[in-house]
Short mmCIF file of C-alpha atoms in Angstrom, two decimals:
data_model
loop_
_atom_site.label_atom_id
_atom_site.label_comp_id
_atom_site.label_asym_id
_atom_site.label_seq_id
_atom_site.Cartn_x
_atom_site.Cartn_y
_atom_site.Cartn_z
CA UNK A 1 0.99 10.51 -3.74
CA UNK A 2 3.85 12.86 -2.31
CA UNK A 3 3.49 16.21 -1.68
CA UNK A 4 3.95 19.01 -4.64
CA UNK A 5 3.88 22.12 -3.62
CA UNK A 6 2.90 24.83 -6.22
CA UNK A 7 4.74 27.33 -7.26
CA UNK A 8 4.13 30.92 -6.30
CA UNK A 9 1.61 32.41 -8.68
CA UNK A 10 1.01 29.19 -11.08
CA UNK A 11 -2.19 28.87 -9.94
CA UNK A 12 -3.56 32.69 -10.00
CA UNK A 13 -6.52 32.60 -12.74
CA UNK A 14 -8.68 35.34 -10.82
CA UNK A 15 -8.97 36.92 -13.81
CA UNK A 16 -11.51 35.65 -16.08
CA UNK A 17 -10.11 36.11 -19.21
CA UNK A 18 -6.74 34.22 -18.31
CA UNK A 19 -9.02 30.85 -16.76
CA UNK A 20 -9.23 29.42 -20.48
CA UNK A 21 -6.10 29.32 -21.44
CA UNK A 22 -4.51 28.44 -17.53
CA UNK A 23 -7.12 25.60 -17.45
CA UNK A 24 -5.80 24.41 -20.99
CA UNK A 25 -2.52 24.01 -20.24
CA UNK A 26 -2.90 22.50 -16.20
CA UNK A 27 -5.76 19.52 -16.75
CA UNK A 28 -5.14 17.51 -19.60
CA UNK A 29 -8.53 15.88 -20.73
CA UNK A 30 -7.69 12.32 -19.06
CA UNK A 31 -6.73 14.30 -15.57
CA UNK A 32 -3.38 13.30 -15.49
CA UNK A 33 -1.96 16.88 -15.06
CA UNK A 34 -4.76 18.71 -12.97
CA UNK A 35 -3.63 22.34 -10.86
CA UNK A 36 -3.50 21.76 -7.22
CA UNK A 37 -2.75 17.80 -7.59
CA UNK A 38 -2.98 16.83 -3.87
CA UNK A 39 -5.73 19.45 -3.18
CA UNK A 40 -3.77 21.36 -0.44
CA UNK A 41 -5.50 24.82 -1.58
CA UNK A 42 -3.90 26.37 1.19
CA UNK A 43 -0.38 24.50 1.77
CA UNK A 44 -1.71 23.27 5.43
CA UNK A 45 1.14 20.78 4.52
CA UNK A 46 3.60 23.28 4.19
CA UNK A 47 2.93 24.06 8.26
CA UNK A 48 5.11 20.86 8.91
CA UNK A 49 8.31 20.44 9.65
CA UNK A 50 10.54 18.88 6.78
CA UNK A 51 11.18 15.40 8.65
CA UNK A 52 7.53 15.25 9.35
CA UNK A 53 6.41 16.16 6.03
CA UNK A 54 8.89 13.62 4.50
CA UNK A 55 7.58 10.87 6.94
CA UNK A 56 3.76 11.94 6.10
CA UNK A 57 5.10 11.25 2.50
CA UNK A 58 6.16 8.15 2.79
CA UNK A 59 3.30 6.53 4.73
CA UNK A 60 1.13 8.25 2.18
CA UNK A 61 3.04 6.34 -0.62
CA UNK A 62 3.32 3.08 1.29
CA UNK A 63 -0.99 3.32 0.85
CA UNK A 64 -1.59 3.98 -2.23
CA UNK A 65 1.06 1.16 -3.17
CA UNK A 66 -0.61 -1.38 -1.05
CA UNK A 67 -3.95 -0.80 0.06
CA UNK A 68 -5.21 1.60 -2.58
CA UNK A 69 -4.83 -1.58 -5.37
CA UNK A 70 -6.96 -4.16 -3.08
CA UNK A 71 -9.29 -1.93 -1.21
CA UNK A 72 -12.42 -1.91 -3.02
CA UNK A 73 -12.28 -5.90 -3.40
CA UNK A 74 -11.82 -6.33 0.44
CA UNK A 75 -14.54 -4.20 1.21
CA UNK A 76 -16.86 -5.61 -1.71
CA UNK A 77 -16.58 -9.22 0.23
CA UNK A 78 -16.70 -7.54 3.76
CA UNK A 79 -13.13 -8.88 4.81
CA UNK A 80 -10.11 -7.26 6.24
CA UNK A 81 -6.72 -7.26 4.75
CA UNK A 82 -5.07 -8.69 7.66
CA UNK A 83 -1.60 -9.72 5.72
CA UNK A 84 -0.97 -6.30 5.44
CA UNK A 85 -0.90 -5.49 9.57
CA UNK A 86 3.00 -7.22 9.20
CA UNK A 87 4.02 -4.50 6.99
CA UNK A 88 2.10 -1.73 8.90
CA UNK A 89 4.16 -2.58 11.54
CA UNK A 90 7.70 -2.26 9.50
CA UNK A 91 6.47 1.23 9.12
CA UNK A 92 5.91 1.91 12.75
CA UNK A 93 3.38 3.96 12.69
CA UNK A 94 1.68 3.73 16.28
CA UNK A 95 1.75 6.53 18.72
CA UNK A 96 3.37 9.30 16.98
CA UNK A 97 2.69 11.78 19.22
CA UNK A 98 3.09 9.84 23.28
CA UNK A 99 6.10 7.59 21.97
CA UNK A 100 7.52 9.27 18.98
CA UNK A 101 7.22 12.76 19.88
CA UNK A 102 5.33 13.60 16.84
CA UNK A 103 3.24 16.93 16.15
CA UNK A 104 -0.39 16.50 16.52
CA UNK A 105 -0.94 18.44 13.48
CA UNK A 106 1.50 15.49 11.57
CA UNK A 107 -0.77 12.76 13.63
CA UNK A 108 -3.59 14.55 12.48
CA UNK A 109 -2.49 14.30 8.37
CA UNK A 110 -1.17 10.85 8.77
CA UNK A 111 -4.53 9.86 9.70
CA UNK A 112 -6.37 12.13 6.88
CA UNK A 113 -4.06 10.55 4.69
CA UNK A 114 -4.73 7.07 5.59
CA UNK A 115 -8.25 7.44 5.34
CA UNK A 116 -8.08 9.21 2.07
CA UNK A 117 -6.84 5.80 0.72
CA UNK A 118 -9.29 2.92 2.21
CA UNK A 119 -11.58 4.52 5.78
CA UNK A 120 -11.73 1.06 6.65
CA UNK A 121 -8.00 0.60 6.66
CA UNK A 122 -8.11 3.77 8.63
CA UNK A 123 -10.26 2.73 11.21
CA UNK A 124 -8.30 -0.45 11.95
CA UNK A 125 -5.41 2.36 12.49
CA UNK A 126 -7.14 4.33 14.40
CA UNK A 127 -9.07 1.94 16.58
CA UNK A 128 -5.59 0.26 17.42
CA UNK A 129 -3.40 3.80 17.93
CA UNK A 130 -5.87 5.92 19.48
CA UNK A 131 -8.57 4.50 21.19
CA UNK A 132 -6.87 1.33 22.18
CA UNK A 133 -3.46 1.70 22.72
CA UNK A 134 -4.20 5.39 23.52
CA UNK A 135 -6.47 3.63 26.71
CA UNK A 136 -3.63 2.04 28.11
CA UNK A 137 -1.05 5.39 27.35
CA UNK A 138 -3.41 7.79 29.03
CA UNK A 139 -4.95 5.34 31.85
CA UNK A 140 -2.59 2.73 32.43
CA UNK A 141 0.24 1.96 35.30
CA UNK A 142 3.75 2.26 34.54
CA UNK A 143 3.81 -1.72 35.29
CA UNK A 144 0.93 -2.40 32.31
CA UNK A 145 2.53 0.29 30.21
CA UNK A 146 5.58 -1.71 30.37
CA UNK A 147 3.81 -5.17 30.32
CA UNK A 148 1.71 -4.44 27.27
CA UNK A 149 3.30 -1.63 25.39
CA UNK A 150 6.22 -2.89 23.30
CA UNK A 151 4.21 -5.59 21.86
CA UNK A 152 1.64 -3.51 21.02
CA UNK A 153 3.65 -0.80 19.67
CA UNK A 154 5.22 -3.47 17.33
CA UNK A 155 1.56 -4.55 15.82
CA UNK A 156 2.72 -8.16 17.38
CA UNK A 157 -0.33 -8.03 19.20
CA UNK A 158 -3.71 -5.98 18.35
CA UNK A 159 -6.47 -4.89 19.95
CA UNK A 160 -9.85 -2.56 20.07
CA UNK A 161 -12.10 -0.66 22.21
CA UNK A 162 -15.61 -1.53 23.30
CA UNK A 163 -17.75 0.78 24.61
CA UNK A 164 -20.79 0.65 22.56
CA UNK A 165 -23.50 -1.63 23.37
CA UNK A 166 -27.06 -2.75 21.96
CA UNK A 167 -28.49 -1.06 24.62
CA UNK A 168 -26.31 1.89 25.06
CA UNK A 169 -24.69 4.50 22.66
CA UNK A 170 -25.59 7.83 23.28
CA UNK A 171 -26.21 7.27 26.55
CA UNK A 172 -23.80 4.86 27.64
CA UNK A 173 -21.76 7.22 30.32
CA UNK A 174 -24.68 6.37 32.57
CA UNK A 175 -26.61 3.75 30.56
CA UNK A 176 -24.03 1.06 30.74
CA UNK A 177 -25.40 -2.38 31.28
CA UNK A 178 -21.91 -4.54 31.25
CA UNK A 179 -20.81 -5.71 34.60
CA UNK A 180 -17.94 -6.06 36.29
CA UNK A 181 -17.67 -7.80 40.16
CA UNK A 182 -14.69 -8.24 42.31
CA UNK A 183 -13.86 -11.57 42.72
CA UNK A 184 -10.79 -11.93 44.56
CA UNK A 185 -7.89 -11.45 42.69
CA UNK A 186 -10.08 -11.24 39.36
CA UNK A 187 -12.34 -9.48 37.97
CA UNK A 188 -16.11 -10.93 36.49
CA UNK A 189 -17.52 -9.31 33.65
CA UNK A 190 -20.87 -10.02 32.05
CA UNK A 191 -22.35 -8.16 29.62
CA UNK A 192 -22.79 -7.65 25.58
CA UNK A 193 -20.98 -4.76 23.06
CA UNK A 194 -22.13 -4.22 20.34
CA UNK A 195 -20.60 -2.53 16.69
CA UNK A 196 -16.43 -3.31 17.92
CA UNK A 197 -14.36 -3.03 15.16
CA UNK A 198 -12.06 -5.78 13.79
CA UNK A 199 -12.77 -7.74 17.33
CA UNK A 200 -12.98 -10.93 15.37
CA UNK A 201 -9.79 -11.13 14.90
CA UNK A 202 -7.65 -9.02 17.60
CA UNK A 203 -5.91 -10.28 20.54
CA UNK A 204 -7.44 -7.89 22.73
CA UNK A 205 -10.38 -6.00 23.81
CA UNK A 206 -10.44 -3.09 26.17
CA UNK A 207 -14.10 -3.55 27.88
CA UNK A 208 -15.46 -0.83 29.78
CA UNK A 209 -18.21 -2.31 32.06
CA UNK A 210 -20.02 -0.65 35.16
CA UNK A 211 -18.70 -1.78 38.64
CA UNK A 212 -21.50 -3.00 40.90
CA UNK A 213 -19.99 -1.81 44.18
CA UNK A 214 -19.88 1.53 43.26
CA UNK A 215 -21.72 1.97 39.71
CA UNK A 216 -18.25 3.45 38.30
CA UNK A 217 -17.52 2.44 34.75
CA UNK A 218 -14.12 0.74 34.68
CA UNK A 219 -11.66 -0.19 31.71
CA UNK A 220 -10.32 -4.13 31.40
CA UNK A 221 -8.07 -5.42 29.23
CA UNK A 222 -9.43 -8.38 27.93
CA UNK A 223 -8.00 -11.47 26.19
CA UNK A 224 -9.81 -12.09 23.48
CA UNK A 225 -9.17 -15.94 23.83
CA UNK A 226 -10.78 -15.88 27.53
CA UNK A 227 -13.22 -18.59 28.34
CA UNK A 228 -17.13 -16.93 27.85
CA UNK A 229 -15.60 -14.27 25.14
CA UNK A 230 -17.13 -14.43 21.60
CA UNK A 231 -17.20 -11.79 19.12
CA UNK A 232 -19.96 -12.26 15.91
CA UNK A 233 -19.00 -10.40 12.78
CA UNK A 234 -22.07 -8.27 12.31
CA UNK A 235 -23.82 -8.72 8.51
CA UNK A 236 -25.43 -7.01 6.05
CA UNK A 237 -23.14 -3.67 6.58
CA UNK A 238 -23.02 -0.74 4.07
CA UNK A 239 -20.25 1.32 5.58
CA UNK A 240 -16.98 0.10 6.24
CA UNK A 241 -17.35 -3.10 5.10
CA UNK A 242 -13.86 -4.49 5.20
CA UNK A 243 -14.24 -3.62 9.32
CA UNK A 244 -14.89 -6.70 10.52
CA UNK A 245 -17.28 -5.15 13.35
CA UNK A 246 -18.84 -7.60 15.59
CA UNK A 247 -21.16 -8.11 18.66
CA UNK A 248 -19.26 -9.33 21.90
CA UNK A 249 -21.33 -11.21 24.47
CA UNK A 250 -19.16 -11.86 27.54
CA UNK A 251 -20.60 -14.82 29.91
CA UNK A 252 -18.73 -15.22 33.28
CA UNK A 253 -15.05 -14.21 32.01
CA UNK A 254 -12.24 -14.04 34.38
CA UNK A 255 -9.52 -11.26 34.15
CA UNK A 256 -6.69 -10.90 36.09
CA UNK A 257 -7.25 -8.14 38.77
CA UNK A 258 -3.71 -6.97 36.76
CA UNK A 259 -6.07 -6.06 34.13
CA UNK A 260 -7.93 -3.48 35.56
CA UNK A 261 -6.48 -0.15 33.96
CA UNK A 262 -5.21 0.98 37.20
CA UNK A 263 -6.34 5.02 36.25
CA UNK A 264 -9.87 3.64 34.41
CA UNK A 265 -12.13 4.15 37.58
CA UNK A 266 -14.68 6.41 36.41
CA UNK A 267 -16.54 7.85 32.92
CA UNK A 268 -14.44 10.73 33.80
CA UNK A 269 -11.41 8.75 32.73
CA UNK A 270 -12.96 7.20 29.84
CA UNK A 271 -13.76 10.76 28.41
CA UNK A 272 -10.23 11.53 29.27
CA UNK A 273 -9.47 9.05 25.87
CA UNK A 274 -12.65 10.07 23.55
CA UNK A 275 -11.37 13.81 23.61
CA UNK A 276 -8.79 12.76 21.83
CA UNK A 277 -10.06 10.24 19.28
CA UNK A 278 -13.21 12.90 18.42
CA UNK A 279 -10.15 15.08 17.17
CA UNK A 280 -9.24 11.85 15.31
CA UNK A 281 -12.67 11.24 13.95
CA UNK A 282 -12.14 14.62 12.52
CA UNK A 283 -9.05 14.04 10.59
CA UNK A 284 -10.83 10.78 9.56
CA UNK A 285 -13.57 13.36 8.13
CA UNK A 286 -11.08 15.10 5.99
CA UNK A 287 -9.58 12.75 5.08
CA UNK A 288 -12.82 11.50 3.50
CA UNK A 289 -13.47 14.54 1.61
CA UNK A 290 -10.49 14.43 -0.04
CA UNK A 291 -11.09 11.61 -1.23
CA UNK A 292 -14.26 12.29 -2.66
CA UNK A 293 -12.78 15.72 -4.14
CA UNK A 294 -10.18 13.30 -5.90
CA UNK A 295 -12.81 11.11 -8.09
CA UNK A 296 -15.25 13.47 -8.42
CA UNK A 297 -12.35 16.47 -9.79
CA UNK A 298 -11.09 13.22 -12.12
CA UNK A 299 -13.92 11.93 -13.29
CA UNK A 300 -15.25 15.45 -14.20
CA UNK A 301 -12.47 16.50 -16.57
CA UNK A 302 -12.50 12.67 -17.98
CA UNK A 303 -16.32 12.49 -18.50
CA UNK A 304 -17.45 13.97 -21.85
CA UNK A 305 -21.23 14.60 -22.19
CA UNK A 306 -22.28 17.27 -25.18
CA UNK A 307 -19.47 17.44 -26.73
CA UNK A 308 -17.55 18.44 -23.60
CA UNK A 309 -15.56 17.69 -20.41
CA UNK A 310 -18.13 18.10 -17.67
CA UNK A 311 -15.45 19.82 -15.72
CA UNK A 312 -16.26 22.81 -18.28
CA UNK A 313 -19.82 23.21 -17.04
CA UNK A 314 -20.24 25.77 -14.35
CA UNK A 315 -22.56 24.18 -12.09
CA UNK A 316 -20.38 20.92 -12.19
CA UNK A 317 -17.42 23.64 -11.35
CA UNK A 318 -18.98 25.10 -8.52
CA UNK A 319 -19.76 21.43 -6.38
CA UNK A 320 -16.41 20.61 -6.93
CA UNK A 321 -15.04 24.03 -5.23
CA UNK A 322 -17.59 23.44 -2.48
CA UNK A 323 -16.10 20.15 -1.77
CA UNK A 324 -12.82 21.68 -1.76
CA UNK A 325 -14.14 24.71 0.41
CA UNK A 326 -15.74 22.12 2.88
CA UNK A 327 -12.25 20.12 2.85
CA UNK A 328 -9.92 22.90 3.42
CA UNK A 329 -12.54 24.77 6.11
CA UNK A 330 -12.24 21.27 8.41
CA UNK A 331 -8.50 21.11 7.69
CA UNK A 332 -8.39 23.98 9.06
CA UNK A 333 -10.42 23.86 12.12
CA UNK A 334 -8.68 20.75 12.53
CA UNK A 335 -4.89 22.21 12.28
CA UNK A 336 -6.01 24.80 14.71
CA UNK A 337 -6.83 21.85 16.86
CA UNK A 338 -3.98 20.17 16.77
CA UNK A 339 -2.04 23.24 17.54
CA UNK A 340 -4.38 23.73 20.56
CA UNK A 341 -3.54 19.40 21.46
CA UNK A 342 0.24 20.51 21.08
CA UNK A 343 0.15 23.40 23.49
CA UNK A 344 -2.21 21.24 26.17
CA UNK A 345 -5.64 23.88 25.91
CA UNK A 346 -7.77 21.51 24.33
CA UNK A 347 -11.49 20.54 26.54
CA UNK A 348 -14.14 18.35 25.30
CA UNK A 349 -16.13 20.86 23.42
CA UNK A 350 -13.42 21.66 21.32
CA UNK A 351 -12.96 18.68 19.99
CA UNK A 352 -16.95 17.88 19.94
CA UNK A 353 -17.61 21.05 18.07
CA UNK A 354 -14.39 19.92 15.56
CA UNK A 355 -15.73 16.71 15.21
CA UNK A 356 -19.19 17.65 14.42
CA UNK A 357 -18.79 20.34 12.27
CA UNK A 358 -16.55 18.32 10.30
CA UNK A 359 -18.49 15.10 9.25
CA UNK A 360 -21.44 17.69 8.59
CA UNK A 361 -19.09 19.03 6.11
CA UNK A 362 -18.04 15.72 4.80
CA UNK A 363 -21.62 14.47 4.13
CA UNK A 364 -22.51 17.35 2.05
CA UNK A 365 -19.31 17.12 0.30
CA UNK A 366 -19.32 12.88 -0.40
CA UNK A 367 -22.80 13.71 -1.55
CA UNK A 368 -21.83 16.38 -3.79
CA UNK A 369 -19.58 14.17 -5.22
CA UNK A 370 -21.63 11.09 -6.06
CA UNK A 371 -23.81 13.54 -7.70
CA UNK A 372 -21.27 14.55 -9.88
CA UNK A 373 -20.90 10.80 -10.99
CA UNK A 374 -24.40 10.43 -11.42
CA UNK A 375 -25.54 7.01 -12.07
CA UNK A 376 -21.54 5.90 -11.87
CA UNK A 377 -22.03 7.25 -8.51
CA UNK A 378 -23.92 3.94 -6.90
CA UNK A 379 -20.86 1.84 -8.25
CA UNK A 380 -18.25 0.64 -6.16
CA UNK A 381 -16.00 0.34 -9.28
CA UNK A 382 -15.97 4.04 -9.32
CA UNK A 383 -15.16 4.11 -5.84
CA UNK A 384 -17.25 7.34 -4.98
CA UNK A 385 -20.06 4.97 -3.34
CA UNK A 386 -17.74 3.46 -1.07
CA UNK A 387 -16.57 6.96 0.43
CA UNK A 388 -20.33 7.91 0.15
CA UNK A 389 -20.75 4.99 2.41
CA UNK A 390 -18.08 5.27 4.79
CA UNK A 391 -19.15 8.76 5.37
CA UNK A 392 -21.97 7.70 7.14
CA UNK A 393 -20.23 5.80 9.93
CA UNK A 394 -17.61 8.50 10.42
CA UNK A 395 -20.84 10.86 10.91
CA UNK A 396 -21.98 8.45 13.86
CA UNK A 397 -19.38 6.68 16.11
CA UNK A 398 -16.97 9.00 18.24
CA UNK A 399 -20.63 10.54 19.32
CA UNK A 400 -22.70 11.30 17.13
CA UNK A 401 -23.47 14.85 15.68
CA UNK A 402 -26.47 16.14 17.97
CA UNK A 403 -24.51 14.72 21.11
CA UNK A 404 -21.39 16.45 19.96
CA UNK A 405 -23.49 19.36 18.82
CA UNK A 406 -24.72 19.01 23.02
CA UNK A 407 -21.26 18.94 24.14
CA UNK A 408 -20.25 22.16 22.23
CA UNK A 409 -23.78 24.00 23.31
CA UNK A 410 -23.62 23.42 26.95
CA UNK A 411 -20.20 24.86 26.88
CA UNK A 412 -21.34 27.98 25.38
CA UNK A 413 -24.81 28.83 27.35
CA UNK A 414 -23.79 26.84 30.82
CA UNK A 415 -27.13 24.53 30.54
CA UNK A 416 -26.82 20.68 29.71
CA UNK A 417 -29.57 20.12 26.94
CA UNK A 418 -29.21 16.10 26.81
CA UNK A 419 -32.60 15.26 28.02
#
């Protein structure tokens, strides 16, 4: 689905009396030919440079040809497509920005774009790129960096981030209940995560536990084929179902003191990483509502009911602009993110109030849009419920949207209103 920019003026039907006849000759009643085709109302694509742009293009089609066609099975029977992570990693995708010297704001649409396609797919790319591999970037030594790096890079070995635990989400800067104790030249951890994406199957897990000597939360880079390590594929899941998010219950394992991120030594640090994947989370969020703008714009102009399109009837007209208004008002807080990211002025609340604002956005708009499928809504064959479902874990991990809200509040009135 590349890029197609509009020409100037094709798509000016202010005028009432024109709309008729402009919407007769752009949407053809099966959708094929619909104005606007990649719902870039306000050519936020056209802000990127042209090798970026073509690059975004060509990820974009390298989706839709291969996980767009098998997504909705995978995530019917709850399993992840991992013979595609091979060809992920001909495209090289991981660390635009540290390693490739990538824009933000093309990081930011690669991931929208992803997501657009399959969110679980997404997450797997985003779990891996930002909030693992962007651990070991932003906290590592130059000697892990360069121990760890090219292979992961290369998608020749994969791994996640666990922070989350039964006990502790909200509160797990102080509530964490994972230990770690200094053993020598190793490290002890025992503890339990909960809700850690795709940890079935990865090679590694970066576990954040709570030192005992000085009640510092600390980041380890765990093999996921240590002795006392098991991960349990959670059941009974309605979002992101292809995820393969599990519990982890770690019993006495051993890592190398080498293993320690040597810059991981407090919450501090670990915040240091979640800054940047909440901005993620956001693009994830877009990404989203496009989609659901996408069926619900099809299906309308497809779906006859007296007589008629349902695209023709103004109330069906008017959710489908306010998904596209909620879509194009995140893109853009998000673009003005990512220019912020780029020029190095970004702070936690900015990317707390992005992310929060955002999936608000993107759950009225998903909803909005399995309304306008009505009782074709609840069926995965129409793809609309699994976007409606998705939504709802976008909305909650990366913080949830009253802590986020928190984040953003205290930096405007000075007072912390957690508890």
């Amino acid at each position: 689905m590349t890029a197609t920019p509009i020409a100037a003026g094709a798509a000016d039907t202010a005028d009432a009396t024109a709309a008729p006849a402009a919407t007769a000759a752009a949407a053809s009643t099966d959708g094929s030919h619909l104005p606007y085709p990649d719902a870039d109302f306000f050519f936020f694509e056209s802000l990127l440079p042209t090798d970026e742009l073509a690059r975004l293009n060509e990820i974009r089609d390298w989706m839709e040809a291969n996980v767009r066609p098998i997504s909705r099975d995978f995530w019917n029977r709850s399993e992840f497509p991992v013979h595609l992570i091979p060809k992920v990693a001909e495209l090289d995708m991981i660390s635009p920005v540290r390693r490739q010297g990538r824009s933000h704001l093309f990081a930011g649409m690669v991931t929208a774009a992803i997501h657009r396609v399959d969110a679980s797919f997404g997450t797997f790319f985003s779990g891996h790129d930002g909030l693992f591999t962007g651990s070991i970037e932003l906290l590592g030594s130059e000697e892990q960096k360069a121990a760890w790096l090219p292979d992961i890079y290369a998608l020749k070995k994969t791994g996640v981030f666990a922070i989350t635990e039964p006990l502790a989400g909200s509160d797990v800067a102080g509530g964490t209940r994972t230990t770690a104790v200094r053993d020598g030249d190793s490290w002890i951890l025992n503890g339990e995560k909960r809700w850690i994406g795709n940890s079935t199957f990865s090679d590694y897990v970066i576990v954040w536990a709570k030192d005992v000597a000085d009640d510092q939360v600390k980041g380890f880079l765990v093999d996921t084929e240590t002795a006392g390590f098991t991960a349990t594929l959670i059941e009974n899941r309605i979002a992101l179902r292809a995820v393969q998010n599990a519990d982890i219950v770690l019993r006495d394992v051993v890592v190398p003191s080498f293993n320690k991120l040597a810059n991981a030594n407090s919450f501090r640090d670990t915040n240091k990483v979640l800054k940047t994947t909440r901005a993620t989370v956001g693009w994830q969020a877009v990404g989203i509502q496009l989609a659901a703008f996408d069926v619900a714009r099809k299906y309308a102009v497809e779906r006859h009911q007296f007589g008629k399109p349902i695209a023709s009837f103004q109330l069906i007209q008017e959710q489908l602009v306010t998904m596209l208004s909620n879509a194009q008002a995140s893109m853009g807080m998000m673009v003005r993110l990512a220019q912020m990211e780029d020029e190095g002025t970004t702070r936690n609340e900015h990317s707390a109030m992005a992310k929060a604002f955002v999936t608000k956005c993107m759950r009225e708009t998903v909803a909005l849009g399995r309304g306008i499928l009505g009782g074709n809504g609840v069926s995965v064959d129409y793809e609309m419920a699994k976007i409606f479902c998705d939504a709802e874990a976008i909305y909650t991990y990366e913080g949830t949207y009253e802590i986020n809200t928190l984040v953003a509040g205290r930096a405007i009135t000075g007072i912390a209103a957690f508890v």
